[in-house]
Short mmCIF file of C-alpha atoms and ligand atoms in Angstrom, two decimals:
data_model
loop_
_atom_site.label_atom_id
_atom_site.label_comp_id
_atom_site.label_asym_id
_atom_site.label_seq_id
_atom_site.Cartn_x
_atom_site.Cartn_y
_atom_site.Cartn_z
CA UNK A 1 109.39 120.63 90.96
CA UNK A 2 112.57 118.75 89.89
CA UNK A 3 114.01 115.31 90.60
CA UNK A 4 117.40 115.95 92.24
CA UNK A 5 119.70 114.05 94.63
CA UNK A 6 117.44 111.01 94.47
CA UNK A 7 114.25 112.79 95.47
CA UNK A 8 111.91 115.64 94.51
CA UNK A 9 112.63 119.28 95.23
CA UNK A 10 109.56 121.52 95.15
CA UNK A 11 109.91 125.27 95.48
CA UNK A 12 107.11 127.80 95.86
CA UNK A 13 108.24 131.41 95.83
CA UNK A 14 106.55 134.78 95.94
CA UNK A 15 107.99 137.22 93.43
CA UNK A 16 106.66 140.25 91.63
CA UNK A 17 106.79 139.34 87.96
CA UNK A 18 106.20 135.87 86.54
CA UNK A 19 109.26 135.81 84.25
CA UNK A 20 111.64 136.88 86.99
CA UNK A 21 110.14 134.30 89.37
CA UNK A 22 110.64 131.57 86.77
CA UNK A 23 114.28 132.56 86.29
CA UNK A 24 114.95 132.59 90.06
CA UNK A 25 113.49 129.12 90.48
CA UNK A 26 115.59 127.80 87.59
CA UNK A 27 118.70 129.30 89.15
CA UNK A 28 117.90 127.64 92.49
CA UNK A 29 117.32 124.26 90.81
CA UNK A 30 120.59 124.69 88.86
CA UNK A 31 122.44 125.35 92.10
CA UNK A 32 121.12 122.11 93.62
CA UNK A 33 122.03 120.24 90.42
CA UNK A 34 125.55 121.65 90.67
CA UNK A 35 125.83 120.51 94.31
CA UNK A 36 124.59 117.05 93.38
CA UNK A 37 127.38 116.94 90.80
CA UNK A 38 129.95 117.61 93.55
CA UNK A 39 128.55 115.44 96.36
CA UNK A 40 127.11 112.34 94.71
CA UNK A 41 129.15 109.27 95.56
CA UNK A 42 127.69 107.38 92.60
CA UNK A 43 128.53 109.85 89.84
CA UNK A 44 131.93 109.18 88.34
CA UNK A 45 132.60 112.86 87.66
CA UNK A 46 131.89 114.05 91.22
CA UNK A 47 134.57 115.20 93.66
CA UNK A 48 133.31 112.74 96.29
CA UNK A 49 133.64 109.86 93.80
CA UNK A 50 137.19 111.00 93.04
CA UNK A 51 138.04 111.15 96.77
CA UNK A 52 136.57 107.72 97.45
CA UNK A 53 138.65 106.33 94.61
CA UNK A 54 141.98 108.06 95.21
CA UNK A 55 142.29 109.72 98.64
CA UNK A 56 143.83 106.57 100.19
CA UNK A 57 146.69 106.68 97.68
CA UNK A 58 147.59 110.35 97.83
CA UNK A 59 146.21 113.67 99.13
CA UNK A 60 143.59 115.05 96.75
CA UNK A 61 143.08 118.74 96.09
CA UNK A 62 139.44 119.79 96.45
CA UNK A 63 137.37 122.95 96.01
CA UNK A 64 137.11 125.28 98.96
CA UNK A 65 133.35 124.66 99.16
CA UNK A 66 133.78 120.91 99.63
CA UNK A 67 136.71 121.39 101.98
CA UNK A 68 134.65 123.48 104.41
CA UNK A 69 131.65 121.20 104.05
CA UNK A 70 133.75 118.19 105.07
CA UNK A 71 135.34 120.17 107.87
CA UNK A 72 131.86 120.99 109.22
CA UNK A 73 130.85 117.32 109.06
CA UNK A 74 133.94 116.27 110.98
CA UNK A 75 133.39 118.96 113.62
CA UNK A 76 129.83 117.72 113.96
CA UNK A 77 131.03 114.12 114.36
CA UNK A 78 133.12 115.27 117.31
CA UNK A 79 130.15 117.14 118.82
CA UNK A 80 128.01 114.00 118.64
CA UNK A 81 130.68 111.71 120.07
CA UNK A 82 130.89 109.94 116.70
CA UNK A 83 127.15 109.17 116.35
CA UNK A 84 127.26 111.14 113.11
CA UNK A 85 129.97 109.81 110.83
CA UNK A 86 130.30 110.41 107.09
CA UNK A 87 132.71 107.47 106.78
CA UNK A 88 129.90 104.99 107.45
CA UNK A 89 129.59 104.26 103.67
CA UNK A 90 131.35 100.83 103.65
CA UNK A 91 128.85 99.62 106.24
CA UNK A 92 125.87 101.08 104.37
CA UNK A 93 127.17 99.21 101.31
CA UNK A 94 127.50 96.01 103.33
CA UNK A 95 123.89 96.25 104.50
CA UNK A 96 122.68 97.11 101.01
CA UNK A 97 124.51 94.03 99.73
CA UNK A 98 122.88 91.94 102.49
CA UNK A 99 119.51 93.14 101.23
CA UNK A 100 120.38 92.04 97.68
CA UNK A 101 121.68 88.63 98.80
CA UNK A 102 118.92 88.07 101.35
CA UNK A 103 121.35 87.11 104.14
CA UNK A 104 122.54 89.12 107.12
CA UNK A 105 126.20 90.22 107.12
CA UNK A 106 128.62 88.09 109.15
CA UNK A 107 129.70 89.52 112.51
CA UNK A 108 133.36 89.32 111.38
CA UNK A 109 132.66 91.37 108.27
CA UNK A 110 130.92 94.08 110.32
CA UNK A 111 133.67 94.12 112.94
CA UNK A 112 136.40 94.29 110.33
CA UNK A 113 134.83 97.25 108.49
CA UNK A 114 134.10 98.94 111.79
CA UNK A 115 137.78 98.72 112.72
CA UNK A 116 138.68 100.36 109.41
CA UNK A 117 136.38 103.38 109.33
CA UNK A 118 135.88 106.51 111.43
CA UNK A 119 136.00 110.26 110.80
CA UNK A 120 139.38 110.32 112.60
CA UNK A 121 140.82 108.53 109.55
CA UNK A 122 140.23 111.61 107.35
CA UNK A 123 143.12 114.04 107.09
CA UNK A 124 142.29 117.59 106.07
CA UNK A 125 145.23 119.83 105.20
CA UNK A 126 143.95 123.40 105.31
CA UNK A 127 147.07 125.03 103.83
CA UNK A 128 147.32 122.72 100.84
CA UNK A 129 143.50 122.31 100.78
CA UNK A 130 143.84 118.59 100.31
CA UNK A 131 142.16 115.60 101.81
CA UNK A 132 143.50 112.11 102.30
CA UNK A 133 142.33 108.92 103.96
CA UNK A 134 144.51 106.97 106.37
CA UNK A 135 142.80 103.77 105.45
CA UNK A 136 142.14 102.02 102.16
CA UNK A 137 138.57 101.03 103.06
CA UNK A 138 137.47 104.55 103.88
CA UNK A 139 134.69 106.09 101.81
CA UNK A 140 132.64 109.21 102.35
CA UNK A 141 128.85 109.38 102.11
CA UNK A 142 127.12 112.73 102.57
CA UNK A 143 123.63 111.21 102.58
CA UNK A 144 122.86 112.68 105.99
CA UNK A 145 123.94 116.27 105.27
CA UNK A 146 124.02 116.93 101.51
CA UNK A 147 120.34 117.64 100.98
CA UNK A 148 120.35 120.09 103.88
CA UNK A 149 123.37 121.87 102.43
CA UNK A 150 121.69 122.04 99.02
CA UNK A 151 118.56 123.52 100.63
CA UNK A 152 120.62 126.23 102.31
CA UNK A 153 122.25 127.06 98.99
CA UNK A 154 118.93 127.08 97.10
CA UNK A 155 117.45 129.42 99.73
CA UNK A 156 120.51 131.70 99.40
CA UNK A 157 120.03 131.89 95.62
CA UNK A 158 116.36 132.84 96.06
CA UNK A 159 117.21 135.53 98.61
CA UNK A 160 119.99 136.92 96.42
CA UNK A 161 117.40 137.34 93.66
CA UNK A 162 115.10 139.36 95.87
CA UNK A 163 112.65 136.61 96.78
CA UNK A 164 111.08 137.59 100.08
CA UNK A 165 109.04 134.50 100.76
CA UNK A 166 109.58 130.88 99.72
CA UNK A 167 108.70 127.35 100.75
CA UNK A 168 111.14 124.61 99.76
CA UNK A 169 110.31 120.92 100.21
CA UNK A 170 113.19 118.55 99.47
CA UNK A 171 111.91 115.02 99.90
CA UNK A 172 110.29 115.94 103.22
CA UNK A 173 112.93 118.32 104.57
CA UNK A 174 111.35 121.76 104.50
CA UNK A 175 112.83 125.25 104.59
CA UNK A 176 110.66 128.31 104.92
CA UNK A 177 112.02 131.79 104.31
CA UNK A 178 110.08 134.97 104.83
CA UNK A 179 111.49 138.45 105.35
CA UNK A 180 108.40 139.45 107.32
CA UNK A 181 109.10 136.64 109.82
CA UNK A 182 105.71 134.93 109.40
CA UNK A 183 105.16 131.42 110.75
CA UNK A 184 104.49 128.32 108.65
CA UNK A 185 103.11 125.13 110.21
CA UNK A 186 104.61 121.86 109.00
CA UNK A 187 102.66 118.64 109.42
CA UNK A 188 104.47 115.83 111.26
CA UNK A 189 103.64 112.28 110.20
CA UNK A 190 102.90 109.37 112.47
CA UNK A 191 105.96 107.18 111.79
CA UNK A 192 103.88 104.05 112.31
CA UNK A 193 101.22 105.26 109.83
CA UNK A 194 102.93 107.79 107.54
CA UNK A 195 99.68 108.64 105.75
CA UNK A 196 98.47 110.17 109.03
CA UNK A 197 99.53 113.66 110.14
CA UNK A 198 99.97 113.63 113.91
CA UNK A 199 100.74 117.17 114.83
CA UNK A 200 102.30 120.28 113.34
CA UNK A 201 105.32 122.35 114.25
CA UNK A 202 105.87 126.07 113.57
CA UNK A 203 108.89 127.23 111.59
CA UNK A 204 110.00 130.80 110.96
CA UNK A 205 112.97 131.36 108.64
CA UNK A 206 114.04 127.85 109.58
CA UNK A 207 114.31 124.34 108.23
CA UNK A 208 112.83 121.12 109.55
CA UNK A 209 114.49 117.78 108.89
CA UNK A 210 113.15 114.33 109.65
CA UNK A 211 115.11 111.11 110.10
CA UNK A 212 113.03 108.00 110.37
CA UNK A 213 113.04 104.42 109.27
CA UNK A 214 109.57 104.28 107.81
CA UNK A 215 110.41 105.49 104.32
CA UNK A 216 113.96 104.27 103.78
CA UNK A 217 115.23 101.00 105.22
CA UNK A 218 117.02 97.74 104.40
CA UNK A 219 114.95 94.59 104.20
CA UNK A 220 116.74 91.30 104.93
CA UNK A 221 115.02 87.98 105.55
CA UNK A 222 111.61 89.62 105.87
CA UNK A 223 112.74 92.02 108.57
CA UNK A 224 113.29 95.72 108.06
CA UNK A 225 116.38 97.50 109.35
CA UNK A 226 116.99 101.23 109.66
CA UNK A 227 118.98 102.93 106.87
CA UNK A 228 120.88 104.77 109.61
CA UNK A 229 123.88 102.88 110.94
CA UNK A 230 125.12 103.20 114.51
CA UNK A 231 128.88 103.83 114.16
CA UNK A 232 129.39 102.25 117.60
CA UNK A 233 128.11 98.84 116.47
CA UNK A 234 128.21 98.88 112.66
CA UNK A 235 124.58 97.77 112.69
CA UNK A 236 121.38 99.58 111.74
CA UNK A 237 120.07 101.63 114.65
CA UNK A 238 117.71 99.50 116.70
CA UNK A 239 116.39 101.57 119.59
CA UNK A 240 112.88 102.73 120.42
CA UNK A 241 113.17 105.84 118.24
CA UNK A 242 110.75 105.85 115.31
CA UNK A 243 111.58 109.29 113.98
CA UNK A 244 113.30 112.52 114.93
CA UNK A 245 112.30 115.97 113.68
CA UNK A 246 114.80 118.78 114.07
CA UNK A 247 114.19 122.49 113.56
CA UNK A 248 117.09 124.87 113.09
CA UNK A 249 118.13 127.96 111.20
CA UNK A 250 120.51 126.04 108.98
CA UNK A 251 119.04 123.23 106.86
CA UNK A 252 122.39 121.44 106.83
CA UNK A 253 122.61 121.54 110.61
CA UNK A 254 119.02 120.29 110.99
CA UNK A 255 119.78 117.48 108.53
CA UNK A 256 122.91 116.38 110.43
CA UNK A 257 121.18 116.68 113.80
CA UNK A 258 118.19 114.53 112.85
CA UNK A 259 120.48 111.68 111.79
CA UNK A 260 122.72 112.03 114.85
CA UNK A 261 119.79 112.17 117.30
CA UNK A 262 118.30 109.08 115.71
CA UNK A 263 121.53 107.25 116.59
CA UNK A 264 121.89 108.80 120.05
CA UNK A 265 118.33 108.04 121.15
CA UNK A 266 116.10 110.02 123.50
CA UNK A 267 118.32 110.52 126.57
CA UNK A 268 121.70 111.26 125.01
CA UNK A 269 119.94 113.06 122.14
CA UNK A 270 117.98 115.33 124.48
CA UNK A 271 121.17 116.17 126.38
CA UNK A 272 122.88 117.18 123.15
CA UNK A 273 119.92 119.33 122.08
CA UNK A 274 119.81 121.07 125.46
CA UNK A 275 123.37 122.29 125.03
CA UNK A 276 122.99 123.22 121.34
CA UNK A 277 121.95 126.77 120.62
CA UNK A 278 119.15 127.44 118.10
CA UNK A 279 117.98 123.86 117.43
CA UNK A 280 114.91 122.03 118.72
CA UNK A 281 113.96 118.38 118.39
CA UNK A 282 110.86 116.25 118.59
CA UNK A 283 111.32 112.51 119.05
CA UNK A 284 108.71 109.89 118.20
CA UNK A 285 109.31 106.90 120.45
CA UNK A 286 107.81 103.41 120.24
CA UNK A 287 106.06 102.50 123.48
CA UNK A 288 103.72 99.51 123.77
CA UNK A 289 103.30 99.40 120.00
CA UNK A 290 102.34 103.08 119.82
CA UNK A 291 104.19 106.19 118.64
CA UNK A 292 104.54 108.75 121.42
CA UNK A 293 106.05 112.14 120.79
CA UNK A 294 108.64 113.39 123.26
CA UNK A 295 110.33 116.73 123.41
CA UNK A 296 113.49 116.78 125.45
CA UNK A 297 112.09 113.99 127.59
CA UNK A 298 108.66 115.60 128.02
CA UNK A 299 105.73 113.81 126.48
CA UNK A 300 103.63 116.13 124.37
CA UNK A 301 101.21 113.88 122.58
CA UNK A 302 100.10 110.28 122.49
CA UNK A 303 98.80 108.33 119.50
CA UNK A 304 96.87 105.09 119.34
P1 AMP B 401 119.04 110.98 106.92
O1 AMP B 401 117.91 110.35 106.17
O2 AMP B 401 119.26 112.42 106.68
O3 AMP B 401 118.98 110.67 108.38
O4 AMP B 401 120.39 110.32 106.36
C1 AMP B 401 120.56 108.94 106.31
C2 AMP B 401 121.66 108.62 105.32
O5 AMP B 401 122.92 109.03 105.88
C3 AMP B 401 121.79 107.12 105.10
O6 AMP B 401 121.04 106.70 103.99
C4 AMP B 401 123.30 106.97 104.85
O7 AMP B 401 123.60 107.34 103.52
C5 AMP B 401 123.90 108.01 105.76
N1 AMP B 401 124.15 107.53 107.15
C6 AMP B 401 123.72 106.37 107.73
N2 AMP B 401 124.13 106.31 109.01
C7 AMP B 401 124.84 107.45 109.25
C8 AMP B 401 125.53 107.98 110.39
N3 AMP B 401 125.57 107.33 111.56
N4 AMP B 401 126.17 109.18 110.25
C9 AMP B 401 126.13 109.86 109.07
N5 AMP B 401 125.51 109.41 107.98
C10 AMP B 401 124.86 108.24 108.06
MG1 MG B 402 120.08 113.86 108.00
#
C-alpha cells in the first residue's frame, strides 16, 4: 500500500515468484507516482501547475500523454452537456475558501467566475501539441479523472509484467483484472451510513468508481456541501443523489462518469448511461430520509 494522489493505493497481485511480484508492484506504484507528478495542480513542478500558471499568456507545449488525456476530458465534457468540466477549479477554490472563512461565497463572485470558465475556453492545437486558455481565470483540475487514469496505467504495468490477476483499490475506486475472467464482488456502502455495506456489485476485468458527498465535502456555517460543483450553477450539487457507482472497462471512464452522473442526477444520468456502451451505473437517491438504490430508474433495493 502507498499514499499517492492524496489517498491510499492498495494492490494485491498474484504472481509466481515473490521477488518478481515485489518488483511488479513497485513498478506499478512508481507509474502512479509519475502520473501524480504530471497531473497534480498543487505541485509546482507538474505540467498541470505550469499550464494553470502560463497557458493564458501563451500556448504551452505539453507531453503527448497529457495532450490526449485533456482531449479525452474535453470530449467527455461535450458528451455530458458540460456536466463534467475540468475547468471548474476556480469555483472549487472559491468554495474551499468559503469553508476556511466560514461564510458562503457572494452570488456575484460565483456568477463572475462562472462567466469566465468552461471547457470551451481551452484551445488544443494538435499539430503544435500545445494548449492555451482563452481566459485568464481558467485553471484545470483533474480531480475527477486523474485517479482513474492512474489506475488504468497501474493495471497496464501489472499486465505487461505477466500478472494475470490483481485487485487494485485506490481510495475506494477498484479495478479488478483477471485473465481467466473470474468475477469479484465489490461491497457498496450506504451513503447515509458509510460503515454499512448495502449491497455488492460484480466486476470482471472492470473498474468501479464511486462519487458521493459523504466522504469529501465543504462545510460552511455548519452545513455540508458536495465537493462536486454543478457547472450550470457554480454551486455544489444539491439534488437527491447521495452517491453514484459506475462500472466500466476503463477506470478513467468510470471515474469521469461517476462525477458527471452525480451532477446530471437520476433522469438525465440514466438517459446518458442508456446510450453509453459498456458502462453501468447504480444511483443511491435520498427519499424520505432514506437511501434507495436505483438502476436506470428501476429501484433495486431499499434501506431504512
Ligand atoms: P470525484 O470524487 O471523482 O467525483 O471527483 C470530484 C473532484 O473533481 C472534486 O474534488 C473536484 O476536484 C473535481 N470536480 C468537482 N466538480 C466537477 C465537475 N463538475 N466536473 C469535473 N470535475 C469536478
Ligand atoms: Mg470521478
